[in-house]
Coordinates of C-alpha atoms and ligand atoms in Angstrom, one line a residue:
M1 CA -39.0 11.9 10.9
R2 CA -36.4 14.5 10.1
I3 CA -33.0 12.8 10.3
L4 CA -29.4 14.2 10.2
I5 CA -26.9 11.7 8.8
T6 CA -23.2 12.7 9.3
G7 CA -21.0 11.1 6.7
G8 CA -24.1 10.9 4.6
A9 CA -22.2 10.9 1.3
G10 CA -20.1 7.9 2.4
F11 CA -20.6 4.3 1.4
L12 CA -23.0 3.4 4.2
G13 CA -24.3 6.9 4.8
S14 CA -25.5 7.3 1.2
H15 CA -27.3 3.9 1.4
L16 CA -29.0 5.1 4.6
C17 CA -30.1 8.3 2.9
D18 CA -31.7 6.2 0.1
A19 CA -33.5 3.9 2.6
L20 CA -34.8 6.6 4.8
L21 CA -36.0 8.8 1.9
A22 CA -37.7 5.7 0.4
S23 CA -39.6 5.3 3.8
G24 CA -40.9 8.8 3.6
H25 CA -38.5 10.5 6.0
H26 CA -36.7 13.9 5.6
V27 CA -32.9 13.6 5.4
V28 CA -30.3 16.2 6.1
C29 CA -27.0 14.8 4.8
M30 CA -23.8 16.2 6.1
D31 CA -20.3 15.4 4.8
N32 CA -17.0 17.1 4.3
F33 CA -15.9 14.7 1.5
I34 CA -12.7 13.5 3.2
T35 CA -13.6 10.0 2.2
G36 CA -17.3 10.6 1.2
R37 CA -18.0 11.4 -2.4
P38 CA -20.5 13.8 -4.1
E39 CA -21.4 11.2 -6.7
N40 CA -22.8 8.9 -3.9
V41 CA -25.6 11.4 -3.3
A42 CA -25.8 13.2 -6.7
H43 CA -29.0 11.4 -7.5
L44 CA -30.6 12.9 -4.4
M45 CA -29.7 16.5 -5.0
G46 CA -32.8 18.7 -5.6
R47 CA -35.1 16.0 -4.3
E48 CA -37.9 17.0 -1.9
R49 CA -37.2 15.9 1.7
F50 CA -33.4 15.9 1.0
S51 CA -30.9 18.6 1.8
F52 CA -27.1 18.5 1.8
V53 CA -24.6 20.5 4.0
K54 CA -20.9 20.4 3.3
Y55 CA -19.5 20.6 6.8
N56 CA -17.0 19.0 9.2
V57 CA -19.0 17.6 12.1
C58 CA -16.0 18.3 14.4
D59 CA -16.7 22.1 14.2
Y60 CA -19.5 23.9 16.1
L61 CA -22.6 22.2 14.9
H62 CA -25.8 23.9 14.0
V63 CA -28.7 22.7 12.0
D64 CA -31.8 24.8 11.4
G65 CA -35.2 23.3 12.3
P66 CA -36.3 20.3 14.3
L67 CA -34.5 17.0 14.2
D68 CA -36.0 13.7 15.3
A69 CA -32.8 11.6 15.0
I70 CA -29.1 12.0 14.3
M71 CA -27.1 9.1 12.8
H72 CA -23.4 9.7 13.3
F73 CA -21.7 7.9 10.4
A74 CA -18.9 10.4 9.6
S75 CA -15.4 8.7 9.8
P76 CA -12.7 7.3 7.6
A77 CA -13.6 3.6 7.8
S78 CA -11.1 1.5 5.8
P79 CA -7.7 0.7 7.3
Q80 CA -6.0 2.5 4.4
D81 CA -8.1 5.6 5.0
Y82 CA -7.6 5.9 8.7
L83 CA -3.9 5.3 8.3
E84 CA -3.9 8.2 5.8
F85 CA -6.0 10.4 8.0
P86 CA -5.1 9.4 11.6
I87 CA -5.8 12.7 13.3
A88 CA -9.1 13.3 11.4
T89 CA -10.1 9.8 12.4
L90 CA -9.4 10.5 16.1
K91 CA -11.1 13.9 15.9
V92 CA -14.3 12.7 14.2
G93 CA -14.7 9.8 16.7
A94 CA -14.1 12.0 19.7
L95 CA -14.9 15.7 18.9
G96 CA -17.4 14.8 16.2
T97 CA -19.3 12.4 18.4
H98 CA -19.4 15.0 21.1
K99 CA -20.8 17.7 18.8
A100 CA -23.3 15.3 17.3
L101 CA -24.5 14.2 20.8
G102 CA -24.7 17.8 21.9
L103 CA -26.9 18.6 18.9
A104 CA -29.1 15.6 19.6
K105 CA -29.5 16.8 23.2
A106 CA -30.4 20.3 22.1
K107 CA -32.9 19.0 19.6
G108 CA -34.4 16.2 21.8
A109 CA -33.4 13.8 19.0
R110 CA -32.6 10.1 19.1
F111 CA -28.9 9.4 18.4
L112 CA -27.4 6.4 16.6
L113 CA -23.6 5.8 16.6
A114 CA -21.9 3.9 13.8
S115 CA -19.5 1.9 15.9
T116 CA -17.4 -1.0 14.6
S117 CA -16.2 -4.6 15.2
E118 CA -12.8 -2.9 15.5
V119 CA -13.7 -2.1 19.1
Y120 CA -12.9 -5.9 19.7
G121 CA -9.4 -5.3 18.2
D122 CA -7.6 -8.6 17.5
P123 CA -10.2 -10.7 19.3
L124 CA -9.3 -13.6 21.7
V125 CA -12.9 -14.8 21.5
N126 CA -14.6 -15.9 18.3
P127 CA -17.4 -15.2 17.4
Q128 CA -17.5 -11.9 19.3
P129 CA -20.6 -11.2 21.5
E130 CA -21.4 -7.6 22.6
S131 CA -20.2 -8.6 26.1
Y132 CA -16.6 -9.1 25.0
W133 CA -14.4 -6.1 26.0
G134 CA -11.9 -6.6 23.2
N135 CA -8.2 -6.8 22.7
V136 CA -7.0 -3.4 21.3
N137 CA -3.5 -2.0 21.0
P138 CA -4.1 1.7 21.6
I139 CA -0.8 2.8 20.1
S140 CA -0.9 0.6 17.0
P141 CA -1.5 2.4 13.6
R142 CA -5.1 1.1 13.6
G143 CA -5.5 2.2 17.2
V144 CA -6.6 5.6 15.9
Y145 CA -9.8 4.1 14.6
D146 CA -10.4 1.5 17.3
E147 CA -9.8 3.9 20.2
A148 CA -11.8 6.7 18.6
K149 CA -14.8 4.4 18.2
R150 CA -14.3 3.1 21.8
F151 CA -14.3 6.7 23.1
A152 CA -17.4 7.4 20.9
E153 CA -19.2 4.5 22.5
A154 CA -18.2 5.7 26.0
M155 CA -19.4 9.2 25.2
T156 CA -22.7 7.9 23.8
M157 CA -23.4 5.8 26.9
A158 CA -22.5 8.8 29.1
Y159 CA -25.0 11.0 27.3
H160 CA -27.6 8.2 27.6
R161 CA -27.0 7.6 31.3
Y162 CA -26.3 11.2 32.4
H163 CA -28.6 13.2 30.1
G164 CA -31.2 10.5 29.5
L165 CA -30.6 10.8 25.7
D166 CA -32.2 8.0 23.6
T167 CA -29.1 6.5 22.1
R168 CA -28.2 3.4 20.0
I169 CA -24.8 1.9 19.1
A170 CA -24.4 -0.3 16.1
R171 CA -21.2 -2.3 16.1
I172 CA -20.9 -2.8 12.3
F173 CA -18.8 -5.7 11.0
N174 CA -17.2 -5.9 7.6
C175 CA -19.7 -4.9 4.9
F176 CA -19.5 -4.4 1.1
G177 CA -21.5 -3.3 -1.8
P178 CA -21.9 -0.7 -4.5
R179 CA -20.5 2.8 -3.8
M180 CA -17.3 1.5 -2.1
R181 CA -14.5 3.5 -3.6
P182 CA -12.5 1.4 -6.0
N183 CA -9.3 2.5 -4.2
D184 CA -10.4 2.5 -0.6
G185 CA -8.2 -0.4 0.2
R186 CA -10.7 -2.8 1.6
V187 CA -10.4 -6.4 0.7
V188 CA -13.6 -6.9 -1.3
S189 CA -13.3 -3.8 -3.4
N190 CA -9.5 -4.4 -3.9
F191 CA -10.0 -8.0 -5.0
I192 CA -12.9 -7.1 -7.4
V193 CA -11.1 -4.2 -9.0
Q194 CA -7.9 -6.2 -9.3
A195 CA -9.7 -9.2 -10.8
L196 CA -11.6 -7.0 -13.3
Q197 CA -8.4 -5.3 -14.4
G198 CA -6.5 -8.6 -14.7
K199 CA -4.0 -7.6 -12.0
P200 CA -2.8 -9.9 -9.2
L201 CA -5.1 -10.1 -6.1
T202 CA -3.1 -8.8 -3.2
V203 CA -3.5 -11.2 -0.3
F204 CA -2.0 -9.8 2.9
G205 CA -0.1 -12.4 4.9
D206 CA -0.9 -16.0 4.1
G207 CA -4.6 -15.2 3.8
S208 CA -5.7 -17.5 6.6
Q209 CA -7.1 -14.6 8.6
T210 CA -10.9 -14.6 8.6
R211 CA -13.6 -12.0 8.1
S212 CA -17.4 -12.2 7.8
F213 CA -19.0 -10.0 5.1
C214 CA -22.5 -8.5 5.1
Y215 CA -24.0 -7.1 2.0
V216 CA -24.9 -3.4 2.3
D217 CA -28.7 -3.8 1.8
D218 CA -28.9 -6.2 4.7
L219 CA -26.8 -4.0 6.9
T220 CA -28.8 -0.8 6.0
R221 CA -32.0 -2.6 7.0
G222 CA -30.5 -3.6 10.3
I223 CA -29.3 -0.1 11.1
V224 CA -32.7 1.4 10.3
A225 CA -34.4 -1.3 12.4
L226 CA -32.1 -0.4 15.3
L227 CA -32.9 3.3 14.9
M228 CA -36.6 2.8 14.8
A229 CA -36.9 0.3 17.6
E230 CA -38.9 1.5 20.5
A231 CA -36.9 2.8 23.4
D232 CA -36.6 0.5 26.3
R233 CA -38.7 2.3 29.0
S234 CA -37.4 0.6 32.0
V235 CA -33.8 1.3 30.9
T236 CA -34.5 4.9 30.1
E237 CA -36.0 5.5 33.5
R238 CA -33.2 3.7 35.2
T239 CA -30.4 5.5 33.4
N240 CA -31.1 9.0 34.7
R241 CA -28.5 11.1 36.4
A242 CA -28.8 9.2 39.7
G243 CA -28.6 5.9 37.8
F244 CA -25.3 7.0 36.2
L245 CA -23.8 7.8 39.6
S246 CA -25.0 4.7 41.3
Q247 CA -24.2 2.5 38.3
R248 CA -26.3 -0.4 37.2
A249 CA -26.0 -3.6 39.2
E250 CA -27.7 -5.9 36.8
P251 CA -25.8 -7.8 34.0
P252 CA -25.8 -6.3 30.5
S253 CA -29.3 -6.2 29.3
E254 CA -31.0 -6.9 26.0
S255 CA -31.6 -3.2 25.8
V256 CA -31.6 -1.2 22.5
H257 CA -29.4 1.3 24.2
D258 CA -26.5 -1.1 24.7
P259 CA -24.3 -1.9 21.7
V260 CA -25.7 -4.2 19.1
N261 CA -23.6 -6.3 16.7
L262 CA -24.7 -6.0 13.0
G263 CA -23.1 -8.2 10.5
N264 CA -23.2 -11.5 8.7
P265 CA -21.9 -14.5 10.7
R266 CA -20.7 -16.4 7.7
E267 CA -16.9 -16.5 8.3
L268 CA -14.4 -17.0 5.5
T269 CA -10.6 -16.8 5.2
V270 CA -9.2 -14.0 3.0
M271 CA -7.9 -16.8 0.6
E272 CA -11.5 -18.1 0.3
I273 CA -12.7 -14.6 -0.6
A274 CA -10.1 -14.3 -3.2
G275 CA -11.1 -17.6 -4.7
M276 CA -14.8 -16.6 -4.7
V277 CA -14.0 -13.2 -6.5
L278 CA -11.9 -15.0 -9.1
K279 CA -14.7 -17.5 -9.8
L280 CA -17.5 -14.9 -10.0
T281 CA -15.6 -12.4 -12.2
G282 CA -14.2 -15.2 -14.4
S283 CA -10.8 -13.6 -14.0
N284 CA -7.5 -15.5 -14.3
S285 CA -5.6 -13.1 -12.1
S286 CA -2.9 -14.6 -10.0
I287 CA -2.5 -14.2 -6.2
Q288 CA 0.3 -12.0 -4.9
H289 CA 1.1 -12.3 -1.2
Q290 CA 2.0 -9.0 0.6
P291 CA 3.0 -8.3 4.2
L292 CA 0.2 -8.4 6.7
P293 CA -0.6 -5.0 8.1
V294 CA 0.4 -4.4 11.8
D295 CA -2.2 -5.8 14.3
D296 CA -4.4 -7.1 11.5
P297 CA -7.1 -9.1 13.4
K298 CA -6.7 -12.9 12.9
V299 CA -10.3 -13.7 13.2
R300 CA -13.6 -11.8 13.1
R301 CA -17.2 -13.0 13.2
P302 CA -20.2 -11.4 14.8
D303 CA -22.3 -13.1 17.4
I304 CA -25.7 -11.9 16.3
R305 CA -28.0 -13.5 18.9
K306 CA -28.8 -10.2 20.5
V307 CA -30.0 -8.4 17.3
K308 CA -32.0 -11.5 16.3
A309 CA -33.8 -11.6 19.6
L310 CA -34.2 -7.8 19.9
L311 CA -35.0 -6.7 16.3
H312 CA -35.7 -10.1 14.5
W313 CA -33.0 -9.0 12.1
E314 CA -30.6 -11.3 10.3
P315 CA -28.9 -11.1 6.9
T316 CA -30.8 -12.7 4.1
I317 CA -28.6 -12.0 1.1
E318 CA -26.2 -14.7 0.2
L319 CA -22.5 -13.6 -0.1
E320 CA -22.3 -14.8 -3.7
D321 CA -25.4 -12.7 -4.7
G322 CA -24.0 -9.7 -2.9
L323 CA -20.7 -10.1 -4.6
K324 CA -22.3 -10.4 -8.0
K325 CA -24.1 -7.1 -7.5
T326 CA -20.9 -5.5 -6.4
I327 CA -19.0 -6.9 -9.3
E328 CA -21.6 -5.4 -11.7
Y329 CA -21.2 -2.0 -10.0
F330 CA -17.4 -2.0 -10.3
R331 CA -17.6 -3.4 -13.9
A332 CA -19.4 -0.2 -14.9
I333 CA -17.0 2.2 -13.3
V334 CA -13.5 0.7 -13.6
Ligands
UDP1 N1 -6.7 -7.7 2.9 C1 -6.0 -8.4 1.9 N2 -5.7 -7.7 0.7 C2 -6.1 -6.5 0.4 C3 -6.9 -5.8 1.4 C4 -7.1 -6.4 2.6 O1 -5.6 -9.5 2.1 O2 -5.9 -6.0 -0.7 C5 -6.9 -8.4 4.1 C6 -6.6 -7.6 5.4 O3 -5.2 -7.8 5.7 C7 -7.6 -8.1 6.4 C8 -8.8 -8.5 5.5 O4 -8.3 -8.6 4.2 O5 -7.1 -9.3 7.0 C9 -9.9 -7.4 5.6 O6 -9.3 -6.2 5.3 P1 -10.2 -4.9 5.2 O7 -9.2 -3.8 4.9 O8 -11.2 -5.1 4.2 O9 -10.9 -4.6 6.5 P2 -10.6 -4.9 8.1 O10 -11.4 -6.0 8.4 O11 -9.1 -5.3 8.2 O12 -10.9 -3.7 8.7

C-alpha cells in the first residue's frame, strides 16, 4: 500500500512510519514540525519507499500519485503542547481532518483518524467503553484538544456515512516510549527526565488521579491492525447516503468503522508511576507536589473488549519493560 501519514515526524507517527516500511509499504510522511521533529524520521530519509513533505495539513492538500490509505496523526498531543498551541490544535483537528478526509475521498483511500481518550473528558464511568459519550468541558483550556478530536470523529463518521468512505477511528489512551520529547510535558517523559537529572518529580495534585499506559510498540501494532482490518461489508453497504439520512436503528455495532479504544488497561495512580520510575532509574529524586491542571481527568482506563474481539489485539509488553526501554532512550539523550 502507499500510505500518507500526517504528523509522521511525531512520536506516534514516526513509529508508524517504521512499522509500515518494515511491512513493505510505501510511506509519504507529512509534518510541519510544530511538535514533530526531523530527528524522529532522520533515519528514514533517502530510503526507498519513503518520502517526506514539510506541510501544514490544514492548507489545501495535494499529494502526487495514488494513495491507498491516509492516517491522520497530525496534532499537538500533550496537555502542555495544546495549551501552548490552542488554535493550531483546533485547526488541525477540524480543518486538517476535513482536508485529509477530502484527499482520502479524491484518492479512494482508506482513512484512519488518531482520536483520543480525551473525547471522554473527565469520565464519570471507569473503565471507559466506546459507547460512553464522555464528560467534556468545551471551554476549558484542554477543551481545544477534546473538542477538536470530537469534531474530527464526527467529521470522519459523516464522510463514512455520507460518502461511503472506508474510515477507522482509533481512540488512543496514554502511551509512552522512545521519541517522546524530553520536554513535552507528559507524565512519563517528565518523571524519567527529572529522575535521570536528579531533579524533583513534579506530581500534579496529590497524585491519586489514575492513568493507564501503553508502550508504543503495542500501540503501533494495534493501530496497524485497525488500519488493515477488512472493511465490514454490511456496514459499508448500509451507510450510504440514504443510510445517513435515515440513521441507523440498531445499537452500536462491533464494526471497524465505529471508534475503537486502543490502550493498556493496567491502571495506576500518578504516585505509583512516580514510585516505579524512581525504582527503575535508581534515582533518589524527591517528590514535589504542584497544582493540578484545570479539568485534569481523575481516572482513565480503557475498556478494550471491543478491540480484543474485533482484532484479537491486546497489549503484551509489561509496563516495567516498556519503562526500562524508555529510560534507556532518555539516558542517551538527556
Ligand atoms: N502529571 C504530573 N506531573 C507531570 C506531568 C503530568 O503529575 O509532570 C499528571 C497530570 O496531571 C495527569 C497525569 O499525570 O493527571 C497524566 O498527564 P499527561 O500530561 O501525561 O497526560 P493526560 O493523561 O493528562 O493527557
